[in-house]
mmCIF file of N, CA and C in Angstrom:
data_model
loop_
_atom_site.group_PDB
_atom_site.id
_atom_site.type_symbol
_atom_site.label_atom_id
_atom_site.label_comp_id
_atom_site.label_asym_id
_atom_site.label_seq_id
_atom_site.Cartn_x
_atom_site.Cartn_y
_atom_site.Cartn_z
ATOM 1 N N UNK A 1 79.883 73.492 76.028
ATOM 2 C CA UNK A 1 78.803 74.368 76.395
ATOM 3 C C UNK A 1 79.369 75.784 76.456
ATOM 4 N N UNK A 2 78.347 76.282 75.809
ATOM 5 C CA UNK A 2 79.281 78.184 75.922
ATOM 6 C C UNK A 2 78.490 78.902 76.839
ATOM 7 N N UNK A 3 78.914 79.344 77.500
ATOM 8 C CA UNK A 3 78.690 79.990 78.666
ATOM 9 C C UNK A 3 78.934 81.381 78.860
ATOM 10 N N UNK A 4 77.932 82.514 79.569
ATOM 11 C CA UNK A 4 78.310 84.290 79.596
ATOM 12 C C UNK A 4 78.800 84.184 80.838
ATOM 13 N N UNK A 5 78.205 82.880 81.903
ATOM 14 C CA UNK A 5 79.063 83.513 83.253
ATOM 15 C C UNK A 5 78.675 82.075 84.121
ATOM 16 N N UNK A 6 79.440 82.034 84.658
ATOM 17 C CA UNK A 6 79.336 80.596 85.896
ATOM 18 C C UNK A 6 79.664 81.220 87.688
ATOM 19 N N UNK A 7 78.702 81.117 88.035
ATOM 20 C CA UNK A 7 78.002 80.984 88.963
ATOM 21 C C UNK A 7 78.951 79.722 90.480
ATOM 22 N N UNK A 8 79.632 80.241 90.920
ATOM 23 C CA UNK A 8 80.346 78.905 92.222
ATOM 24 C C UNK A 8 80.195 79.069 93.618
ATOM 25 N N UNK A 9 80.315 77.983 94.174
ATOM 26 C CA UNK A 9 80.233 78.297 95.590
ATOM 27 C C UNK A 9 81.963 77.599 96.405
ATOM 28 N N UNK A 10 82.996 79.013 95.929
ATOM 29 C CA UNK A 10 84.016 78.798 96.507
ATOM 30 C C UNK A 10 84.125 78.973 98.361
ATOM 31 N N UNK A 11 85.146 78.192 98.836
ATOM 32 C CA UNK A 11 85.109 78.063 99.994
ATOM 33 C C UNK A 11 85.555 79.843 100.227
ATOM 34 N N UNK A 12 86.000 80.562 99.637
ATOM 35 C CA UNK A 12 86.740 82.071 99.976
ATOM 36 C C UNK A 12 85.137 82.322 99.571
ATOM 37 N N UNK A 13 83.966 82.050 99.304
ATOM 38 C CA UNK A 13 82.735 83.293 98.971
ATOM 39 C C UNK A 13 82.121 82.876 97.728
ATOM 40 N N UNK A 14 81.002 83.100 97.677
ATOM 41 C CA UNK A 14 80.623 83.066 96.353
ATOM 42 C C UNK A 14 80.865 83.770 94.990
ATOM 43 N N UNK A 15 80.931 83.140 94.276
ATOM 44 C CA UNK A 15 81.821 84.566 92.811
ATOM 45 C C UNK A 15 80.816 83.622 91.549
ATOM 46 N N UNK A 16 81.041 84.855 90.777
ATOM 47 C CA UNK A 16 80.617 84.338 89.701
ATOM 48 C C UNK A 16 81.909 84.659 88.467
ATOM 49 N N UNK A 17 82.046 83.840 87.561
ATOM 50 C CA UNK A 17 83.125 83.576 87.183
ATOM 51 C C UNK A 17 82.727 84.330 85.623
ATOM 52 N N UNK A 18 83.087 85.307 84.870
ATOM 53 C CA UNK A 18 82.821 85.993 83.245
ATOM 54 C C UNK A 18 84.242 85.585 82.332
ATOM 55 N N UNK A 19 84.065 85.830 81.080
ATOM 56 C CA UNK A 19 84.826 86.365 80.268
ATOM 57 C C UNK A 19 86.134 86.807 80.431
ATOM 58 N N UNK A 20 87.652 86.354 80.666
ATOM 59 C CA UNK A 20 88.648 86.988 80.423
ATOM 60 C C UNK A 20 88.452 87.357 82.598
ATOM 61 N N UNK A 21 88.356 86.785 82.979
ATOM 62 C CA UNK A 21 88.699 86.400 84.575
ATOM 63 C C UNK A 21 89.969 85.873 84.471
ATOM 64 N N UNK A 22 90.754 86.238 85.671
ATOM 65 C CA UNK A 22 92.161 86.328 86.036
ATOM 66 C C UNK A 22 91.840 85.176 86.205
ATOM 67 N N UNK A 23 92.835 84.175 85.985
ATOM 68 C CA UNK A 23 93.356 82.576 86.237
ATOM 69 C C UNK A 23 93.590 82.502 87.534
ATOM 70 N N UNK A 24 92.412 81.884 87.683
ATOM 71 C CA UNK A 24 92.648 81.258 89.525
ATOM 72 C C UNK A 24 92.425 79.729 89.707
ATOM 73 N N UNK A 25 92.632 79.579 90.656
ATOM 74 C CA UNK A 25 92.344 77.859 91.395
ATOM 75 C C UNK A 25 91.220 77.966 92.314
ATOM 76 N N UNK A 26 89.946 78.040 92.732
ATOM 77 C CA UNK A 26 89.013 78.030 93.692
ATOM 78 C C UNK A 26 88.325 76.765 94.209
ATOM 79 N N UNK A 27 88.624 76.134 95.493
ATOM 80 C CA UNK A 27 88.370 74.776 96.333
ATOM 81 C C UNK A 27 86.685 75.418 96.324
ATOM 82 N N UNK A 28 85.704 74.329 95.858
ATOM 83 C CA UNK A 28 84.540 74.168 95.831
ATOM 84 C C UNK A 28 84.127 73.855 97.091
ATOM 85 N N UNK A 29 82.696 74.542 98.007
ATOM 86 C CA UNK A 29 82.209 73.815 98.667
ATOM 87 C C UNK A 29 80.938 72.992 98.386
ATOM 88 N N UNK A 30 80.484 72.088 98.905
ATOM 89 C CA UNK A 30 79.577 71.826 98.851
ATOM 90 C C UNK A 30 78.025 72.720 98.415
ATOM 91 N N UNK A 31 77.563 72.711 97.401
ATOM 92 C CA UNK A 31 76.517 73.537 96.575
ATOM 93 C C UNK A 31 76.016 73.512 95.171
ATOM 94 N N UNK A 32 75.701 74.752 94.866
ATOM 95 C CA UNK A 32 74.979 74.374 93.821
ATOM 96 C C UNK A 32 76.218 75.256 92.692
ATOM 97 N N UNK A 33 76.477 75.048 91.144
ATOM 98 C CA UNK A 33 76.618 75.867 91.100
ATOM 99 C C UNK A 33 75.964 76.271 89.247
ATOM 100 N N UNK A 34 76.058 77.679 89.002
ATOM 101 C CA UNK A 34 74.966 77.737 87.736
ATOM 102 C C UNK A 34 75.846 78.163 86.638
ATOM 103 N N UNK A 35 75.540 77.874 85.647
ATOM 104 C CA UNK A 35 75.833 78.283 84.331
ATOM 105 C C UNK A 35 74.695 78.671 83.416
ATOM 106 N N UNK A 36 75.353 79.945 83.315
ATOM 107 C CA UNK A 36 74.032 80.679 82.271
ATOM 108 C C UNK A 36 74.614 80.819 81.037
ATOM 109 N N UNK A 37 73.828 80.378 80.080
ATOM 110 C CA UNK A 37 74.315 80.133 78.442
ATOM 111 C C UNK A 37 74.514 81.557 78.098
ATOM 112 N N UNK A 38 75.038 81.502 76.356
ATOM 113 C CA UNK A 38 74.850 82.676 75.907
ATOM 114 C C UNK A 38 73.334 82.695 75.234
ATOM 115 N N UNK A 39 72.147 81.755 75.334
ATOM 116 C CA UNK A 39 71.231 81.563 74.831
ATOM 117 C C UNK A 39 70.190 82.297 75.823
ATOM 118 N N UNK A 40 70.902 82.551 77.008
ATOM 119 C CA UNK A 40 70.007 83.321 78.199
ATOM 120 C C UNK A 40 68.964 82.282 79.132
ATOM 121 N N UNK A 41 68.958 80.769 78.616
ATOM 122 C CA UNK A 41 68.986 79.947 79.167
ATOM 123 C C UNK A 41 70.275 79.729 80.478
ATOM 124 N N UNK A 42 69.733 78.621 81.460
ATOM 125 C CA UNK A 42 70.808 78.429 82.546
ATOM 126 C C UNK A 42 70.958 77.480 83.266
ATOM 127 N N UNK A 43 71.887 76.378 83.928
ATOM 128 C CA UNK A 43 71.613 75.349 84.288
ATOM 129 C C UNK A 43 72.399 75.005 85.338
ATOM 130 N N UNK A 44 71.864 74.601 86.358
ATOM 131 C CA UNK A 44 72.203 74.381 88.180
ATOM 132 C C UNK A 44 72.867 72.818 88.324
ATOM 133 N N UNK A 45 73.905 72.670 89.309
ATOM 134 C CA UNK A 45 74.017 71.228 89.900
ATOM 135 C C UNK A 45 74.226 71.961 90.380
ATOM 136 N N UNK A 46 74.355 70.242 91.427
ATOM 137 C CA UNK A 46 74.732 70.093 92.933
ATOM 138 C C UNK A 46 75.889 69.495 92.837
ATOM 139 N N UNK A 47 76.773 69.877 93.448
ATOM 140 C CA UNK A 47 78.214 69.443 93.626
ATOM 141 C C UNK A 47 78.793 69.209 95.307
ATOM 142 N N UNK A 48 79.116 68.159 95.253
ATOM 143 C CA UNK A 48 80.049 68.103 96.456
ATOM 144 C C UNK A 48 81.033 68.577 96.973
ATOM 145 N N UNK A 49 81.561 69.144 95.911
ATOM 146 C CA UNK A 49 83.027 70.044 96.495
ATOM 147 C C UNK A 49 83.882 69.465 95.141
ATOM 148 N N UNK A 50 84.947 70.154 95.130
ATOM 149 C CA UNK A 50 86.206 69.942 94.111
ATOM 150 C C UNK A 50 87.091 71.273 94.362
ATOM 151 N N UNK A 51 87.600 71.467 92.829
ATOM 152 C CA UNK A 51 87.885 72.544 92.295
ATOM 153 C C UNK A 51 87.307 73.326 91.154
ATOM 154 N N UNK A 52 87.551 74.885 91.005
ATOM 155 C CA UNK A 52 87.443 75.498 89.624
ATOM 156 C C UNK A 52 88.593 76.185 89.182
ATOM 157 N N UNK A 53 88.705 75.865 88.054
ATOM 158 C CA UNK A 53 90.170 76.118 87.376
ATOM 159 C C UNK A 53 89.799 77.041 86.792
ATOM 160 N N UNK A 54 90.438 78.173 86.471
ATOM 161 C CA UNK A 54 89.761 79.512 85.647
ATOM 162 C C UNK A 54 91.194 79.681 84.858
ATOM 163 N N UNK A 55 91.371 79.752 83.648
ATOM 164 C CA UNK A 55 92.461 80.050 82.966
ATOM 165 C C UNK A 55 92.464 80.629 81.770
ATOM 166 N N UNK A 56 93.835 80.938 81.321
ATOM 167 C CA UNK A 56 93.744 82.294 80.420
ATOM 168 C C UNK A 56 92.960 81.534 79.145
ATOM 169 N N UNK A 57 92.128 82.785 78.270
ATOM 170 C CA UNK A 57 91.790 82.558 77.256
ATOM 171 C C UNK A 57 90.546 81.959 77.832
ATOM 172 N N UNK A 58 89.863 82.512 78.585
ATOM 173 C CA UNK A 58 88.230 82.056 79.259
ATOM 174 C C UNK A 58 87.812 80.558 79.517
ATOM 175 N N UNK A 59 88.371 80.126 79.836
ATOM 176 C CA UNK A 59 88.098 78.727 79.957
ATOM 177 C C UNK A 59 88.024 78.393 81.678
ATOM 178 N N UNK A 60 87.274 77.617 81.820
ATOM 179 C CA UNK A 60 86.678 77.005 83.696
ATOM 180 C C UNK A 60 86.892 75.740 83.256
ATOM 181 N N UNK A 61 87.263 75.084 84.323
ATOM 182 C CA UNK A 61 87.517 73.606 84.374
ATOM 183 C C UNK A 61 86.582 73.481 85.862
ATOM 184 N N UNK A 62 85.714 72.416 86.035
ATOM 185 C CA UNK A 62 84.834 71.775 87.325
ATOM 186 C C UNK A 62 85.468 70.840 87.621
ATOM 187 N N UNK A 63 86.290 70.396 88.202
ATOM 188 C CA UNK A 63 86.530 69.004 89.053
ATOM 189 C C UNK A 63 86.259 68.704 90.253
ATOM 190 N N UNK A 64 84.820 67.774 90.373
ATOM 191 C CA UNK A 64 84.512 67.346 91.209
ATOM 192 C C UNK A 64 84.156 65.831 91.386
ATOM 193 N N UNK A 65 84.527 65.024 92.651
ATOM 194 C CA UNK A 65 83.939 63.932 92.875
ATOM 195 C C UNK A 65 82.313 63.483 92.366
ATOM 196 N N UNK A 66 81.842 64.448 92.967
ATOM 197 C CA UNK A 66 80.214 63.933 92.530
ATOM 198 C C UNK A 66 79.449 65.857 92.087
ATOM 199 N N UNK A 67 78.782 65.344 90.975
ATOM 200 C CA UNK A 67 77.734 66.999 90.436
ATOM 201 C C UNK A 67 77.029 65.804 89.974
ATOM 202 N N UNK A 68 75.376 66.607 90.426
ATOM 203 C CA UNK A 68 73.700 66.085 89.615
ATOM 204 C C UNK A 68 73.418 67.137 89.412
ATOM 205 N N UNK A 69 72.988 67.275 87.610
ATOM 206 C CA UNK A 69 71.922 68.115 87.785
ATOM 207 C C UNK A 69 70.801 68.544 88.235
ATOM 208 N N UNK A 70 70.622 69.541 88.531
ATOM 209 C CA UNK A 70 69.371 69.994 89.831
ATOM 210 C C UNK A 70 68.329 69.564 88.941
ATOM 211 N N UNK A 71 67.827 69.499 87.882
ATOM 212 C CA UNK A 71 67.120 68.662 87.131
ATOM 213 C C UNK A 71 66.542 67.551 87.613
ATOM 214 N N UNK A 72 67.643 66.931 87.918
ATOM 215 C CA UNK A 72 67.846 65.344 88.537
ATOM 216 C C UNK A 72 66.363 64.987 89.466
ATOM 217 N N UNK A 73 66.655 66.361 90.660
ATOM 218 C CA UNK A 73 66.117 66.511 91.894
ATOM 219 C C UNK A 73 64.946 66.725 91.084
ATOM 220 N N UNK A 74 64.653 67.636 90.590
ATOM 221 C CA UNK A 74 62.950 67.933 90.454
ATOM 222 C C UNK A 74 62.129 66.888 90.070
ATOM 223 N N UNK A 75 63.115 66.035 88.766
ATOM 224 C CA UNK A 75 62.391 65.159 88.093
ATOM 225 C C UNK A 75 61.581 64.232 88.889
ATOM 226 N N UNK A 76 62.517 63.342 89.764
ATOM 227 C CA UNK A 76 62.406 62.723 90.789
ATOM 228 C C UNK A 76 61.513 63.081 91.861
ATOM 229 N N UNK A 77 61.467 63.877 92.109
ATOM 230 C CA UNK A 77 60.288 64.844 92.975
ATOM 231 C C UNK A 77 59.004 64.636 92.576
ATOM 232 N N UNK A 78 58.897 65.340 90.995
ATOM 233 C CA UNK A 78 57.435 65.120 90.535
ATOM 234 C C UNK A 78 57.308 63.719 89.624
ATOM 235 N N UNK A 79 57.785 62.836 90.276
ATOM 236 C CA UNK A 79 57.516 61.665 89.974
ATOM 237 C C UNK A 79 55.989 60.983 91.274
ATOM 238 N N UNK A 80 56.273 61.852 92.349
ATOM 239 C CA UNK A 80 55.189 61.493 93.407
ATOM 240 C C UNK A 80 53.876 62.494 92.959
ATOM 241 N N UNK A 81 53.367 61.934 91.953
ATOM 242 C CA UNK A 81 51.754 62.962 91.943
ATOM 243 C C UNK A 81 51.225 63.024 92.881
ATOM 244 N N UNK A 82 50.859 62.036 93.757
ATOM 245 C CA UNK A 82 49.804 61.991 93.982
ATOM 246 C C UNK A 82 50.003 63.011 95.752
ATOM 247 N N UNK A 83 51.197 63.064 95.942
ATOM 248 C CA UNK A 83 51.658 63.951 97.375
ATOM 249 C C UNK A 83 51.562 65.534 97.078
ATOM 250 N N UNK A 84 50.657 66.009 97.962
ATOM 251 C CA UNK A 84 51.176 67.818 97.884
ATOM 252 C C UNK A 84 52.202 68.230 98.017
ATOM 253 N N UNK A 85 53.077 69.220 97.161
ATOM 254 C CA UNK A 85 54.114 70.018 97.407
ATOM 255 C C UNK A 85 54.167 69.492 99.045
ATOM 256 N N UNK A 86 53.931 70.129 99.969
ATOM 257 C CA UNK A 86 54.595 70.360 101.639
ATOM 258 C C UNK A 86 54.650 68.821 101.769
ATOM 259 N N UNK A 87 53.926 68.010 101.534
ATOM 260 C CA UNK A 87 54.297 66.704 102.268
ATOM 261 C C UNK A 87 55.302 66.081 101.013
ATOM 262 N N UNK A 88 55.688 66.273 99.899
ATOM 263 C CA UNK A 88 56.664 66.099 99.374
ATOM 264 C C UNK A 88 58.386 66.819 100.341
ATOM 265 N N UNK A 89 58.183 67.879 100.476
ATOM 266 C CA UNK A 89 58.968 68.781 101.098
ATOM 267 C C UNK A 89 59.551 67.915 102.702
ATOM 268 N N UNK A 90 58.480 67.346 103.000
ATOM 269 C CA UNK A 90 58.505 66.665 104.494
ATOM 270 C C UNK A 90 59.449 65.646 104.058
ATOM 271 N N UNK A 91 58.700 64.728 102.777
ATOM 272 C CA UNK A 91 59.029 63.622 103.000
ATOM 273 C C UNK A 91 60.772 63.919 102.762
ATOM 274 N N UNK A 92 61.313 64.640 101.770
ATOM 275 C CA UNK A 92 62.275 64.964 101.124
ATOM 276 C C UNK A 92 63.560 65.134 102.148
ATOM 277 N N UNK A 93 62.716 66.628 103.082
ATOM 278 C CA UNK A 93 63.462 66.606 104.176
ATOM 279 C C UNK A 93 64.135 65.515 105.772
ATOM 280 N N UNK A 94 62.834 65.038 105.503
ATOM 281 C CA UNK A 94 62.770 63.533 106.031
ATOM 282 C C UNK A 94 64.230 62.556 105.555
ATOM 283 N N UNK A 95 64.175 62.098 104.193
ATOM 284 C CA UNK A 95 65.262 61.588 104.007
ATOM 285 C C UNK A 95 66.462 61.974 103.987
ATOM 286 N N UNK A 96 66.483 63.108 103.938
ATOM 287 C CA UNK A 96 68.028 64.161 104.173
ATOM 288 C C UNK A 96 68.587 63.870 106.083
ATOM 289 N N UNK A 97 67.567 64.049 106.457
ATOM 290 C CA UNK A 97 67.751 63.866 107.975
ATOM 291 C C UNK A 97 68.405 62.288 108.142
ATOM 292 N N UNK A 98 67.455 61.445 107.374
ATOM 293 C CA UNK A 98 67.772 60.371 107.912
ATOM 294 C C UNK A 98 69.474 59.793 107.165
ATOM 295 N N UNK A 99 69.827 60.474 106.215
ATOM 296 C CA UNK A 99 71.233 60.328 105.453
ATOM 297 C C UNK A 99 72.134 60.933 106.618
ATOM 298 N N UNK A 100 71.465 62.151 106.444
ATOM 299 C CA UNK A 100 73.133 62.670 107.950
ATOM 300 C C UNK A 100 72.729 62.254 109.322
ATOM 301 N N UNK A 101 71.890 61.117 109.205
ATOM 302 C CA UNK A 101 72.116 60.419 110.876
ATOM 303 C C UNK A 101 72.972 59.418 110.766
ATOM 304 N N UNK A 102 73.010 58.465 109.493
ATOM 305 C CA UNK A 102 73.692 57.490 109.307
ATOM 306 C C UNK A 102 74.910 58.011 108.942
ATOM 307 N N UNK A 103 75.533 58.905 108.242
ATOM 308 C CA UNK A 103 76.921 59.690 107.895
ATOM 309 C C UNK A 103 77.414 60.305 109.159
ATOM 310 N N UNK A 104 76.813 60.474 109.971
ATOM 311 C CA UNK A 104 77.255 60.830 111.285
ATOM 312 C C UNK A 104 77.441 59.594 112.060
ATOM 313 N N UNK A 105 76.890 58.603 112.282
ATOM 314 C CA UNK A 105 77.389 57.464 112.637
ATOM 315 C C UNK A 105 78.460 56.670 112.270
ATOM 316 N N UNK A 106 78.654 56.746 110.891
ATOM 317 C CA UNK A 106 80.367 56.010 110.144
ATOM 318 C C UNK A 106 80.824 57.122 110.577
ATOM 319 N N UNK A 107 80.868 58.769 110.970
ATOM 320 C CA UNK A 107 81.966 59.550 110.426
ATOM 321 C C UNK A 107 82.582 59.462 112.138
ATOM 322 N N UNK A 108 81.520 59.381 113.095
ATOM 323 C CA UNK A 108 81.890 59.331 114.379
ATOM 324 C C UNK A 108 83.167 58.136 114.944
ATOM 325 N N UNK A 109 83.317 57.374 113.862
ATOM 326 C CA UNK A 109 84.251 56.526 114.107
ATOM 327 C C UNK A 109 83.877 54.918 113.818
ATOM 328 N N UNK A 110 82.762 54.816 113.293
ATOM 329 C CA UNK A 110 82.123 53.398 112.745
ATOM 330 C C UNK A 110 82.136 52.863 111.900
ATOM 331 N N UNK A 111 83.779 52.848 111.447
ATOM 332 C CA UNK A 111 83.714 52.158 110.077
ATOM 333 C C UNK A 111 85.373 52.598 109.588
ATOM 334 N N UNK A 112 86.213 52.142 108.799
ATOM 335 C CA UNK A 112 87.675 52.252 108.514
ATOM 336 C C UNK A 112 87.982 53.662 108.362
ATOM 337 N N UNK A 113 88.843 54.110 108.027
ATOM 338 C CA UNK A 113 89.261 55.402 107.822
ATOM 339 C C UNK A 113 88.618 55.659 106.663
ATOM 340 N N UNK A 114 88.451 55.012 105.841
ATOM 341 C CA UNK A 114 87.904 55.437 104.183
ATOM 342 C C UNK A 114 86.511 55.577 104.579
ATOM 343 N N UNK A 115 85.729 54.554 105.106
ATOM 344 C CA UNK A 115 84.311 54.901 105.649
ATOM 345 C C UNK A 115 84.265 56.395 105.882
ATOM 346 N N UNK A 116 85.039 56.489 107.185
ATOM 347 C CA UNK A 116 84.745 57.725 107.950
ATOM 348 C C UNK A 116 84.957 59.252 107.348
ATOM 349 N N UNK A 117 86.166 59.182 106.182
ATOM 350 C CA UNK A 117 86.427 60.268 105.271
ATOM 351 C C UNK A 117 85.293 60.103 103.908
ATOM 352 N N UNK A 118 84.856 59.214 103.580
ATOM 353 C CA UNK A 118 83.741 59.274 102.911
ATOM 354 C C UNK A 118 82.520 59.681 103.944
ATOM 355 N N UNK A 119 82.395 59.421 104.996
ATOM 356 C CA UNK A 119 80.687 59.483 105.966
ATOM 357 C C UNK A 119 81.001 61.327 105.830
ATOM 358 N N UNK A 120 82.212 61.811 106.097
ATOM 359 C CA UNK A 120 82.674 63.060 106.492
ATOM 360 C C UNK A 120 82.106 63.735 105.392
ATOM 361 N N UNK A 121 82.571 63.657 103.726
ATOM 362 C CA UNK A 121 82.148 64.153 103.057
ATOM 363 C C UNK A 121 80.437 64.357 102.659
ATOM 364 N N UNK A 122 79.722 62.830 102.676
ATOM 365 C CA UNK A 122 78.402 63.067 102.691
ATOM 366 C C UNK A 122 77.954 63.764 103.499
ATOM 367 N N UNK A 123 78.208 63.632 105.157
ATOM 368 C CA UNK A 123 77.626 64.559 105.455
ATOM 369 C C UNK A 123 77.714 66.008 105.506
ATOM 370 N N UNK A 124 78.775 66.461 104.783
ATOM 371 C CA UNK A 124 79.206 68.247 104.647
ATOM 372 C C UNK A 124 77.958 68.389 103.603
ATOM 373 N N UNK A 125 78.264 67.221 102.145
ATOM 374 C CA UNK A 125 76.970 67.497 100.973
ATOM 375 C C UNK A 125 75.575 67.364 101.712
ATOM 376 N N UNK A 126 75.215 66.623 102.422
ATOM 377 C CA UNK A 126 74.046 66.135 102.569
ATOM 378 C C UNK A 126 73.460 67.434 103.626
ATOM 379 N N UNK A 127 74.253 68.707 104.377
ATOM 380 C CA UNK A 127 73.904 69.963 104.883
ATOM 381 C C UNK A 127 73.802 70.852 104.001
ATOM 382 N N UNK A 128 74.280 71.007 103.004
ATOM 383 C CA UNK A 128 74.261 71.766 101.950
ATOM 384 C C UNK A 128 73.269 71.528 101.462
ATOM 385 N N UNK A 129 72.840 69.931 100.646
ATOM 386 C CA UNK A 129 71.546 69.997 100.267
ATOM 387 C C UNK A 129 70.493 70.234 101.075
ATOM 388 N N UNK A 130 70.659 70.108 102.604
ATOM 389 C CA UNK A 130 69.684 70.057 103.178
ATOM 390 C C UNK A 130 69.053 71.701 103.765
ATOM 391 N N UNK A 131 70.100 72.695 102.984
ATOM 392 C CA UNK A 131 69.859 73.853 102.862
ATOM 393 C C UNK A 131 69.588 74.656 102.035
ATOM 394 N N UNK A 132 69.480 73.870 100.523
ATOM 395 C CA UNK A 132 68.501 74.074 99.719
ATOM 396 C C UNK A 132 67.524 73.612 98.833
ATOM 397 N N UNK A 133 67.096 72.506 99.761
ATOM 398 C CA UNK A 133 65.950 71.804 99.331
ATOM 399 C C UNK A 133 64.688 72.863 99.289
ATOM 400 N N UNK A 134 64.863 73.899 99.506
ATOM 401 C CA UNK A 134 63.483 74.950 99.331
ATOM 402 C C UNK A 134 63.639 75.371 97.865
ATOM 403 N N UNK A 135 64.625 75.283 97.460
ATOM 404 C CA UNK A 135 64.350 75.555 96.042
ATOM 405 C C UNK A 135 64.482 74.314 94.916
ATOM 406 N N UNK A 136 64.288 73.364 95.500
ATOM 407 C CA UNK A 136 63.934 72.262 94.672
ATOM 408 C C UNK A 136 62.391 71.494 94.562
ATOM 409 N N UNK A 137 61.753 72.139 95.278
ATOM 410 C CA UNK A 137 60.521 71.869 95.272
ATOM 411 C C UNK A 137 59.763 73.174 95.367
ATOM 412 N N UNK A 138 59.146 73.289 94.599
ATOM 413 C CA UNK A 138 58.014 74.921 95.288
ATOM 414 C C UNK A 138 56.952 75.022 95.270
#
């Protein structure tokens, strides 16, 4: 995919990444992040966290455990016709709530160490999404 500029949500700040950018290493947080073509088209996930590799000769590397395209989300969304936008929004938010009640329950100590470092991570993603679910529905 050729790309004019990528768009991240590093734990040091948000940056957007161009053309002939100094080679860095940047720890991903939990977010979205965008790539805008050279077609002026542009395209969003959601990522859990990783890294971005920026290295000489313009090239980004994404390594992350888990990215959906924000696509993903809408599709899925307007799969419920028959619900208005806001009670889509409810219901949406609704299930976000009910994910970081249960990820807070393994992470609190209910479940092996791998549980609890996995409950840990969903619930860092599952605040993130749950802070921009306004722009996945409108």
């Amino acid at each position: 995919m050729r790309s004019v500029q990528v768009n991240i949500a590093a734990e040091s700040g948000e940056m957007g990444v161009l053309a002939n950018h100094v080679p860095s290493i940047e720890q991903l947080k939990p977010g979205l992040i965008e790539i805008i073509e050279e077609s002026g088209g542009s395209k969003q996930f959601f990522l859990s966290g990783g890294f971005a590799i920026v290295q000489p000769g313009s090239k980004l590397s994404i390594n992350a455990v888990e990215g959906f395209p924000l696509e993903d989300f809408s599709s899925d969304v307007s799969s419920f016709h028959t619900s208005p936008p806001i009670e889509l929004k409810r219901l949406i938010r609704q299930a976000v709530r009910s994910q970081i009640t249960e990820a807070q329950k393994i992470a609190s100590g209910g479940g092996s160490e791998q549980d609890v470092a996995e409950a840990e991570i969903e619930l860092e993603a599952s605040r993130k999404f749950q802070g921009i679910i306004h722009t996945i529905v409108e």
